[in-house]
Short mmCIF file of N, CA and C in Angstrom, two decimals:
data_model
loop_
_atom_site.label_atom_id
_atom_site.label_comp_id
_atom_site.label_asym_id
_atom_site.label_seq_id
_atom_site.Cartn_x
_atom_site.Cartn_y
_atom_site.Cartn_z
N UNK K 667 45.87 -230.87 39.46
CA UNK K 667 45.78 -229.91 40.67
C UNK K 667 44.35 -229.33 40.44
N UNK K 668 43.73 -228.96 41.29
CA UNK K 668 42.29 -228.71 41.00
C UNK K 668 42.38 -227.07 40.71
N UNK K 669 41.65 -226.59 40.16
CA UNK K 669 41.46 -225.08 39.55
C UNK K 669 39.93 -225.09 40.06
N UNK K 670 39.80 -223.59 39.12
CA UNK K 670 38.30 -223.56 38.73
C UNK K 670 37.50 -223.96 37.62
N UNK K 671 38.20 -224.60 36.87
CA UNK K 671 38.17 -224.47 35.18
C UNK K 671 38.31 -226.04 34.86
N UNK K 672 38.89 -226.88 36.18
CA UNK K 672 39.74 -228.51 35.61
C UNK K 672 39.88 -228.90 36.97
N UNK K 673 39.76 -230.46 36.83
CA UNK K 673 40.88 -231.14 37.72
C UNK K 673 41.79 -232.17 36.99
N UNK K 674 43.00 -232.28 37.42
CA UNK K 674 44.37 -233.13 36.69
C UNK K 674 44.28 -234.43 37.71
N UNK K 675 44.54 -235.48 36.57
CA UNK K 675 44.94 -236.45 37.78
C UNK K 675 46.07 -237.06 36.93
N UNK K 676 46.94 -237.92 38.13
CA UNK K 676 47.96 -238.59 37.26
C UNK K 676 47.55 -240.16 37.53
N UNK K 677 47.09 -240.49 36.44
CA UNK K 677 46.60 -242.10 36.63
C UNK K 677 47.74 -243.20 36.82
N UNK K 678 49.03 -242.67 36.24
CA UNK K 678 50.09 -243.79 36.40
C UNK K 678 50.60 -243.41 38.05
N UNK K 679 50.49 -242.42 38.05
CA UNK K 679 50.68 -241.90 39.54
C UNK K 679 50.10 -243.12 40.83
N UNK K 680 48.72 -242.88 40.07
CA UNK K 680 47.78 -243.44 41.47
C UNK K 680 47.80 -245.10 40.82
N UNK K 681 48.50 -245.38 40.13
CA UNK K 681 48.71 -246.61 39.82
C UNK K 681 49.82 -247.36 40.06
N UNK K 682 50.83 -246.31 40.46
CA UNK K 682 52.13 -246.89 41.14
C UNK K 682 51.75 -246.93 42.27
N UNK K 683 51.03 -246.12 42.94
CA UNK K 683 51.06 -245.71 43.95
C UNK K 683 50.04 -246.79 44.80
N UNK K 684 49.33 -247.44 43.90
CA UNK K 684 48.47 -248.86 44.53
C UNK K 684 48.86 -250.10 43.98
N UNK K 685 50.40 -249.96 43.61
CA UNK K 685 51.11 -251.45 43.47
C UNK K 685 51.39 -251.76 45.14
N UNK K 686 51.73 -251.15 45.72
CA UNK K 686 52.01 -251.54 46.99
C UNK K 686 50.87 -252.00 47.96
N UNK K 687 49.57 -251.57 47.90
CA UNK K 687 49.17 -252.42 48.24
C UNK K 687 48.74 -254.22 47.92
N UNK K 688 49.13 -253.98 46.39
CA UNK K 688 49.02 -255.71 45.77
C UNK K 688 50.34 -256.30 45.81
N UNK K 689 51.21 -255.30 45.45
CA UNK K 689 53.07 -256.17 45.49
C UNK K 689 53.17 -256.56 46.69
N UNK K 690 53.42 -255.33 47.46
CA UNK K 690 54.42 -255.28 48.86
C UNK K 690 53.21 -256.42 50.54
N UNK K 691 52.00 -255.16 50.62
CA UNK K 691 51.31 -255.74 51.46
C UNK K 691 50.54 -257.19 51.23
N UNK K 692 49.94 -257.33 50.28
CA UNK K 692 48.69 -258.95 49.89
C UNK K 692 50.48 -259.60 50.06
N UNK K 693 51.65 -259.50 49.06
CA UNK K 693 52.72 -260.57 49.09
C UNK K 693 53.14 -260.79 50.72
N UNK K 694 52.84 -259.80 51.40
CA UNK K 694 53.94 -259.76 52.81
C UNK K 694 52.98 -260.68 53.45
N UNK K 695 51.77 -260.41 53.59
CA UNK K 695 50.58 -260.72 54.36
C UNK K 695 50.37 -262.85 53.40
N UNK K 696 50.65 -262.86 52.54
CA UNK K 696 50.65 -264.25 51.97
C UNK K 696 51.63 -265.03 52.59
N UNK K 697 52.69 -264.45 52.36
CA UNK K 697 54.39 -265.33 53.23
C UNK K 697 54.20 -265.10 55.01
N UNK K 698 53.81 -264.25 55.71
CA UNK K 698 53.01 -264.72 56.86
C UNK K 698 52.45 -265.60 56.73
N UNK K 699 51.28 -265.48 56.07
CA UNK K 699 50.38 -266.81 55.92
C UNK K 699 50.74 -268.63 55.71
N UNK K 700 51.65 -268.61 54.85
CA UNK K 700 52.93 -269.75 54.87
C UNK K 700 53.55 -269.97 55.57
N UNK K 701 54.08 -269.27 56.36
CA UNK K 701 55.16 -269.34 57.26
C UNK K 701 54.15 -269.96 58.49
N UNK K 702 53.28 -269.47 58.71
CA UNK K 702 51.76 -269.66 59.93
C UNK K 702 51.26 -271.47 59.64
N UNK K 703 51.27 -271.44 58.30
CA UNK K 703 50.77 -272.65 58.22
C UNK K 703 52.10 -273.79 58.00
N UNK K 704 52.97 -273.62 57.77
CA UNK K 704 54.15 -274.83 57.82
C UNK K 704 54.54 -274.90 59.46
N UNK K 705 54.27 -273.84 60.07
CA UNK K 705 54.73 -273.79 61.30
C UNK K 705 53.73 -274.50 62.41
N UNK K 706 52.37 -274.14 61.65
CA UNK K 706 51.36 -275.13 62.42
C UNK K 706 51.42 -276.64 61.89
N UNK K 707 51.70 -276.71 61.13
CA UNK K 707 51.99 -277.98 60.43
C UNK K 707 52.95 -279.32 61.42
N UNK K 708 54.21 -278.38 61.08
CA UNK K 708 55.29 -279.27 62.05
C UNK K 708 54.89 -279.03 63.40
N UNK K 709 53.81 -278.45 64.00
CA UNK K 709 53.41 -278.43 65.20
C UNK K 709 52.56 -279.71 65.46
N UNK K 710 51.63 -280.05 64.17
CA UNK K 710 50.70 -280.87 64.37
C UNK K 710 51.06 -282.31 64.03
N UNK K 711 52.27 -282.66 64.31
CA UNK K 711 53.14 -283.69 64.17
C UNK K 711 52.33 -285.00 64.90
N UNK K 712 52.11 -286.14 65.16
CA UNK K 712 51.59 -287.05 65.84
C UNK K 712 52.40 -287.03 67.53
N UNK K 713 53.52 -286.84 66.87
CA UNK K 713 54.21 -286.50 68.31
C UNK K 713 54.71 -285.64 69.08
N UNK K 714 54.08 -284.31 68.21
CA UNK K 714 54.46 -283.27 68.77
C UNK K 714 53.86 -282.77 69.97
N UNK K 715 52.49 -284.04 70.42
CA UNK K 715 52.03 -283.46 71.47
C UNK K 715 51.93 -284.14 72.30
N UNK K 716 52.87 -285.06 72.50
CA UNK K 716 53.45 -286.00 73.43
C UNK K 716 54.11 -285.07 74.44
N UNK K 717 54.74 -284.07 74.66
CA UNK K 717 54.94 -283.64 75.78
C UNK K 717 54.44 -281.96 76.25
N UNK K 718 54.69 -281.44 77.64
CA UNK K 718 53.79 -280.27 77.90
C UNK K 718 53.90 -279.11 76.93
N UNK K 719 55.20 -279.21 75.74
CA UNK K 719 55.12 -277.53 75.28
C UNK K 719 54.29 -278.14 74.10
N UNK K 720 53.44 -279.29 73.21
CA UNK K 720 52.86 -279.52 72.21
C UNK K 720 51.33 -279.70 73.09
N UNK K 721 51.24 -279.84 74.07
CA UNK K 721 49.77 -279.71 74.70
C UNK K 721 49.37 -278.51 75.19
N UNK K 722 50.37 -277.37 75.17
CA UNK K 722 50.16 -276.51 75.59
C UNK K 722 49.90 -275.29 74.05
N UNK K 723 50.78 -275.72 73.14
CA UNK K 723 50.24 -274.95 72.28
C UNK K 723 48.76 -275.35 71.26
N UNK K 724 48.42 -276.93 71.38
CA UNK K 724 47.08 -277.07 70.99
C UNK K 724 45.83 -276.28 71.98
N UNK K 725 46.45 -276.22 73.19
CA UNK K 725 45.35 -275.53 74.26
C UNK K 725 44.90 -274.31 73.89
N UNK K 726 46.39 -273.63 73.24
CA UNK K 726 46.17 -272.07 73.66
C UNK K 726 45.98 -271.52 71.79
N UNK K 727 46.96 -272.55 71.04
CA UNK K 727 46.59 -272.23 69.82
C UNK K 727 46.00 -272.81 68.84
N UNK K 728 45.24 -273.72 68.95
CA UNK K 728 44.81 -275.14 68.69
C UNK K 728 43.44 -274.14 67.79
N UNK K 729 42.62 -273.86 68.73
CA UNK K 729 41.08 -272.88 68.68
C UNK K 729 41.29 -271.80 67.63
N UNK K 730 42.45 -271.46 67.71
CA UNK K 730 42.66 -269.86 66.72
C UNK K 730 42.79 -270.01 65.60
N UNK K 731 43.43 -271.30 65.14
CA UNK K 731 44.29 -271.34 64.40
C UNK K 731 43.53 -271.04 62.75
N UNK K 732 42.63 -271.13 62.45
CA UNK K 732 41.38 -271.28 61.82
C UNK K 732 41.08 -270.03 61.31
N UNK K 733 40.57 -269.46 62.70
CA UNK K 733 40.16 -267.76 62.71
C UNK K 733 41.59 -267.25 62.00
N UNK K 734 42.75 -267.35 62.89
CA UNK K 734 43.79 -266.84 62.30
C UNK K 734 44.57 -266.88 60.77
N UNK K 735 43.77 -267.90 59.92
CA UNK K 735 44.67 -268.20 58.86
C UNK K 735 43.09 -267.63 58.13
N UNK K 736 42.46 -267.44 58.38
CA UNK K 736 41.03 -267.27 57.63
C UNK K 736 41.28 -265.45 57.49
N UNK K 737 41.55 -264.99 58.65
CA UNK K 737 41.83 -263.45 58.45
C UNK K 737 43.28 -262.74 58.03
N UNK K 738 44.02 -263.79 57.88
CA UNK K 738 45.44 -263.37 56.84
C UNK K 738 44.86 -263.46 55.34
N UNK K 739 44.25 -264.37 55.08
CA UNK K 739 43.94 -265.01 53.61
C UNK K 739 42.60 -263.73 53.37
N UNK K 740 41.71 -263.28 54.22
CA UNK K 740 41.02 -262.04 53.76
C UNK K 740 41.96 -260.81 53.35
N UNK K 741 43.09 -260.92 54.63
CA UNK K 741 43.42 -259.34 54.53
C UNK K 741 44.14 -259.00 52.75
N UNK K 742 44.62 -260.81 52.84
CA UNK K 742 45.63 -260.65 51.56
C UNK K 742 44.40 -260.40 50.90
N UNK K 743 43.59 -261.07 50.46
CA UNK K 743 42.95 -261.09 49.42
C UNK K 743 42.01 -259.40 49.24
N UNK K 744 41.88 -258.50 50.39
CA UNK K 744 41.51 -257.57 50.15
C UNK K 744 42.37 -256.25 49.67
N UNK K 745 43.72 -256.38 50.17
CA UNK K 745 44.86 -255.90 49.67
C UNK K 745 44.94 -255.76 48.08
N UNK K 746 44.65 -257.23 47.59
CA UNK K 746 44.48 -257.36 46.40
C UNK K 746 43.25 -256.87 45.50
N UNK K 747 42.15 -257.11 46.33
CA UNK K 747 41.01 -255.76 45.96
C UNK K 747 41.29 -254.13 45.55
N UNK K 748 41.97 -254.09 46.60
CA UNK K 748 42.46 -252.97 46.72
C UNK K 748 43.23 -252.19 45.38
N UNK K 749 44.05 -253.09 45.36
CA UNK K 749 44.68 -252.72 44.01
C UNK K 749 44.15 -252.63 42.52
N UNK K 750 43.37 -253.68 42.90
CA UNK K 750 42.80 -254.03 41.29
C UNK K 750 41.47 -252.36 41.50
N UNK K 751 40.61 -252.02 42.49
CA UNK K 751 40.17 -251.15 42.21
C UNK K 751 40.92 -249.41 41.90
N UNK K 752 41.79 -249.31 42.44
CA UNK K 752 42.83 -248.25 42.31
C UNK K 752 43.43 -248.71 40.95
N UNK K 753 43.73 -249.47 39.90
CA UNK K 753 44.08 -249.95 38.96
C UNK K 753 42.92 -249.50 37.98
N UNK K 754 42.08 -249.86 38.10
CA UNK K 754 40.65 -249.78 37.55
C UNK K 754 40.20 -248.22 37.33
N UNK K 755 40.19 -247.51 38.63
CA UNK K 755 39.99 -246.42 38.55
C UNK K 755 40.85 -245.01 37.60
N UNK K 756 42.34 -245.71 38.03
CA UNK K 756 43.42 -245.15 36.97
C UNK K 756 43.35 -245.38 35.51
N UNK K 757 42.62 -246.77 35.08
CA UNK K 757 42.17 -246.73 33.70
C UNK K 757 41.41 -245.82 33.17
N UNK K 758 40.42 -245.54 34.20
CA UNK K 758 38.95 -244.99 33.77
C UNK K 758 39.30 -243.45 33.57
N UNK K 759 40.37 -242.82 34.36
CA UNK K 759 40.99 -241.98 34.40
C UNK K 759 41.23 -241.41 32.92
N UNK K 760 42.26 -242.67 32.33
CA UNK K 760 42.60 -242.87 31.24
C UNK K 760 41.47 -242.90 29.61
N UNK K 761 40.71 -243.20 30.61
CA UNK K 761 39.95 -243.00 28.91
C UNK K 761 39.12 -241.83 29.16
N UNK K 762 38.79 -241.02 30.13
CA UNK K 762 38.17 -239.81 30.24
C UNK K 762 39.23 -239.18 29.85
N UNK K 763 40.32 -238.86 29.56
CA UNK K 763 41.24 -238.14 29.10
C UNK K 763 41.66 -238.67 27.69
N UNK K 764 41.38 -239.97 27.31
CA UNK K 764 41.81 -239.74 25.96
C UNK K 764 40.58 -239.38 25.07
N UNK K 765 38.70 -239.52 25.88
CA UNK K 765 38.01 -239.29 25.33
C UNK K 765 37.91 -237.51 25.42
N UNK K 766 38.37 -236.66 26.00
CA UNK K 766 38.42 -235.20 26.52
C UNK K 766 39.45 -234.88 25.42
N UNK K 767 40.68 -235.69 24.85
CA UNK K 767 41.23 -234.81 23.73
C UNK K 767 40.70 -235.32 22.85
N UNK K 768 40.08 -236.26 22.04
CA UNK K 768 39.85 -236.48 21.09
C UNK K 768 38.40 -235.59 20.64
N UNK K 769 37.45 -235.72 22.03
CA UNK K 769 36.29 -234.51 21.90
C UNK K 769 36.86 -233.04 21.42
N UNK K 770 38.09 -232.80 22.66
CA UNK K 770 39.18 -230.88 21.66
C UNK K 770 39.41 -231.35 20.53
N UNK K 771 39.78 -232.13 20.14
CA UNK K 771 40.23 -232.44 18.56
C UNK K 771 39.17 -232.17 17.63
N UNK K 772 38.02 -232.37 17.88
CA UNK K 772 37.04 -232.63 17.19
C UNK K 772 36.64 -231.35 16.77
N UNK K 773 36.32 -230.82 18.10
CA UNK K 773 36.09 -229.44 18.52
C UNK K 773 36.70 -228.23 17.71
N UNK K 774 38.02 -228.16 18.00
CA UNK K 774 39.07 -228.07 17.39
C UNK K 774 38.87 -227.42 15.83
N UNK K 775 38.55 -228.69 15.41
CA UNK K 775 38.41 -228.91 13.46
C UNK K 775 36.83 -228.49 13.43
N UNK K 776 36.25 -228.75 13.80
CA UNK K 776 34.72 -228.01 14.01
C UNK K 776 34.87 -226.29 13.66
N UNK K 777 35.80 -225.94 14.84
CA UNK K 777 35.73 -224.22 14.71
C UNK K 777 36.23 -224.15 13.53
N UNK K 778 37.28 -224.41 13.14
CA UNK K 778 38.22 -223.92 12.14
C UNK K 778 37.65 -224.17 10.57
N UNK K 779 37.13 -225.04 10.80
CA UNK K 779 35.94 -225.42 9.34
C UNK K 779 36.47 -226.83 8.88
N UNK K 780 37.22 -227.81 9.48
CA UNK K 780 38.19 -229.05 8.98
C UNK K 780 36.70 -230.03 9.47
N UNK K 781 37.08 -230.63 8.68
CA UNK K 781 36.04 -232.28 8.62
C UNK K 781 36.81 -233.50 8.84
#
Protein backbone atom coordinates (compact mmCIF):
# COMPACT_ATOMS: atom_id res chain seq x y z
CA UNK A 1 0.00 0.00 0.00
CA UNK A 2 1.63 3.31 -1.04
CA UNK A 3 2.41 5.97 1.53
CA UNK A 4 4.69 8.98 1.70
CA UNK A 5 7.59 6.91 3.02
CA UNK A 6 7.41 3.58 1.23
CA UNK A 7 5.73 1.35 -1.30
CA UNK A 8 4.75 -2.20 -0.38
CA UNK A 9 4.16 -5.03 -2.82
CA UNK A 10 3.01 -8.60 -2.47
CA UNK A 11 5.37 -10.60 -4.72
CA UNK A 12 3.58 -13.90 -4.08
CA UNK A 13 0.22 -12.27 -4.83
CA UNK A 14 1.68 -10.91 -8.07
CA UNK A 15 3.04 -14.33 -8.96
CA UNK A 16 -0.26 -16.05 -8.11
CA UNK A 17 -2.22 -13.58 -10.24
CA UNK A 18 0.14 -14.11 -13.14
CA UNK A 19 -0.37 -17.87 -13.10
CA UNK A 20 -3.67 -17.33 -14.92
CA UNK A 21 -1.74 -16.17 -17.97
CA UNK A 22 0.48 -19.21 -18.18
CA UNK A 23 -1.75 -21.85 -16.64
CA UNK A 24 -5.28 -20.96 -17.67
CA UNK A 25 -5.09 -18.80 -20.77
CA UNK A 26 -2.03 -20.28 -22.46
CA UNK A 27 -3.22 -23.81 -21.77
CA UNK A 28 -6.73 -23.14 -23.08
CA UNK A 29 -5.39 -21.54 -26.25
CA UNK A 30 -3.06 -24.51 -26.73
CA UNK A 31 -6.03 -26.86 -26.40
CA UNK A 32 -8.05 -24.85 -28.93
CA UNK A 33 -5.13 -24.97 -31.35
CA UNK A 34 -4.78 -28.74 -30.89
CA UNK A 35 -8.49 -29.28 -31.51
CA UNK A 36 -8.37 -27.11 -34.61
CA UNK A 37 -5.37 -29.05 -35.92
CA UNK A 38 -7.21 -32.33 -35.32
CA UNK A 39 -10.31 -31.02 -37.07
CA UNK A 40 -8.30 -29.79 -40.02
CA UNK A 41 -6.42 -33.08 -40.24
CA UNK A 42 -9.71 -35.00 -40.24
CA UNK A 43 -11.02 -32.85 -43.05
CA UNK A 44 -7.86 -33.08 -45.12
CA UNK A 45 -8.27 -36.77 -45.78
CA UNK A 46 -8.21 -37.42 -49.55
CA UNK A 47 -11.84 -38.52 -49.69
CA UNK A 48 -13.03 -35.58 -47.56
CA UNK A 49 -13.05 -33.21 -50.53
CA UNK A 50 -15.16 -35.37 -52.82
CA UNK A 51 -18.43 -33.84 -51.69
CA UNK A 52 -19.80 -30.31 -51.58
CA UNK A 53 -19.06 -29.93 -47.88
CA UNK A 54 -15.40 -30.83 -48.36
CA UNK A 55 -15.06 -28.42 -51.26
CA UNK A 56 -16.74 -25.65 -49.28
CA UNK A 57 -14.35 -26.31 -46.40
CA UNK A 58 -11.34 -25.96 -48.69
CA UNK A 59 -12.66 -22.81 -50.30
CA UNK A 60 -13.59 -20.97 -47.12
CA UNK A 61 -11.25 -22.27 -44.41
CA UNK A 62 -8.30 -23.65 -46.33
CA UNK A 63 -6.58 -20.34 -47.12
CA UNK A 64 -6.98 -19.04 -43.55
CA UNK A 65 -5.72 -22.23 -41.89
CA UNK A 66 -2.09 -21.20 -41.42
CA UNK A 67 -3.01 -17.67 -40.36
CA UNK A 68 -5.32 -18.98 -37.66
CA UNK A 69 -2.84 -21.57 -36.41
CA UNK A 70 -0.09 -18.95 -36.30
CA UNK A 71 -2.35 -16.55 -34.42
CA UNK A 72 -3.23 -19.15 -31.80
CA UNK A 73 0.41 -20.16 -31.40
CA UNK A 74 1.41 -16.49 -31.00
CA UNK A 75 -1.29 -15.92 -28.38
CA UNK A 76 -0.20 -18.98 -26.44
CA UNK A 77 3.42 -17.82 -26.45
CA UNK A 78 2.42 -14.26 -25.54
CA UNK A 79 0.54 -15.43 -22.45
CA UNK A 80 3.44 -17.66 -21.46
CA UNK A 81 5.82 -14.71 -21.85
CA UNK A 82 3.47 -12.47 -19.86
CA UNK A 83 3.65 -14.93 -16.98
CA UNK A 84 7.43 -15.16 -17.28
CA UNK A 85 7.63 -11.36 -17.06
CA UNK A 86 5.24 -11.23 -14.10
CA UNK A 87 7.19 -13.99 -12.35
CA UNK A 88 10.46 -12.17 -13.00
CA UNK A 89 9.01 -8.95 -11.59
CA UNK A 90 7.89 -10.77 -8.44
CA UNK A 91 11.36 -12.31 -8.10
CA UNK A 92 13.00 -8.89 -8.41
CA UNK A 93 10.66 -7.47 -5.78
CA UNK A 94 11.65 -10.30 -3.43
CA UNK A 95 15.34 -9.57 -4.12
CA UNK A 96 14.81 -5.88 -3.33
CA UNK A 97 12.96 -6.80 -0.16
CA UNK A 98 15.81 -9.09 0.92
CA UNK A 99 18.40 -6.39 0.15
CA UNK A 100 16.42 -3.80 2.09
CA UNK A 101 16.09 -6.12 5.06
CA UNK A 102 19.82 -6.86 5.03
CA UNK A 103 20.58 -3.15 4.73
CA UNK A 104 18.25 -2.32 7.63
CA UNK A 105 19.85 -5.00 9.81
CA UNK A 106 23.34 -3.73 8.97
CA UNK A 107 22.31 -0.15 9.71
CA UNK A 108 20.75 -1.17 13.03
CA UNK A 109 23.91 -3.01 14.05
CA UNK A 110 26.07 -0.02 13.12
CA UNK A 111 23.83 2.41 15.00
CA UNK A 112 23.90 0.19 18.07
CA UNK A 113 27.66 -0.30 17.83
CA UNK A 114 27.33 -4.00 17.02
CA UNK A 115 29.47 -5.34 14.22
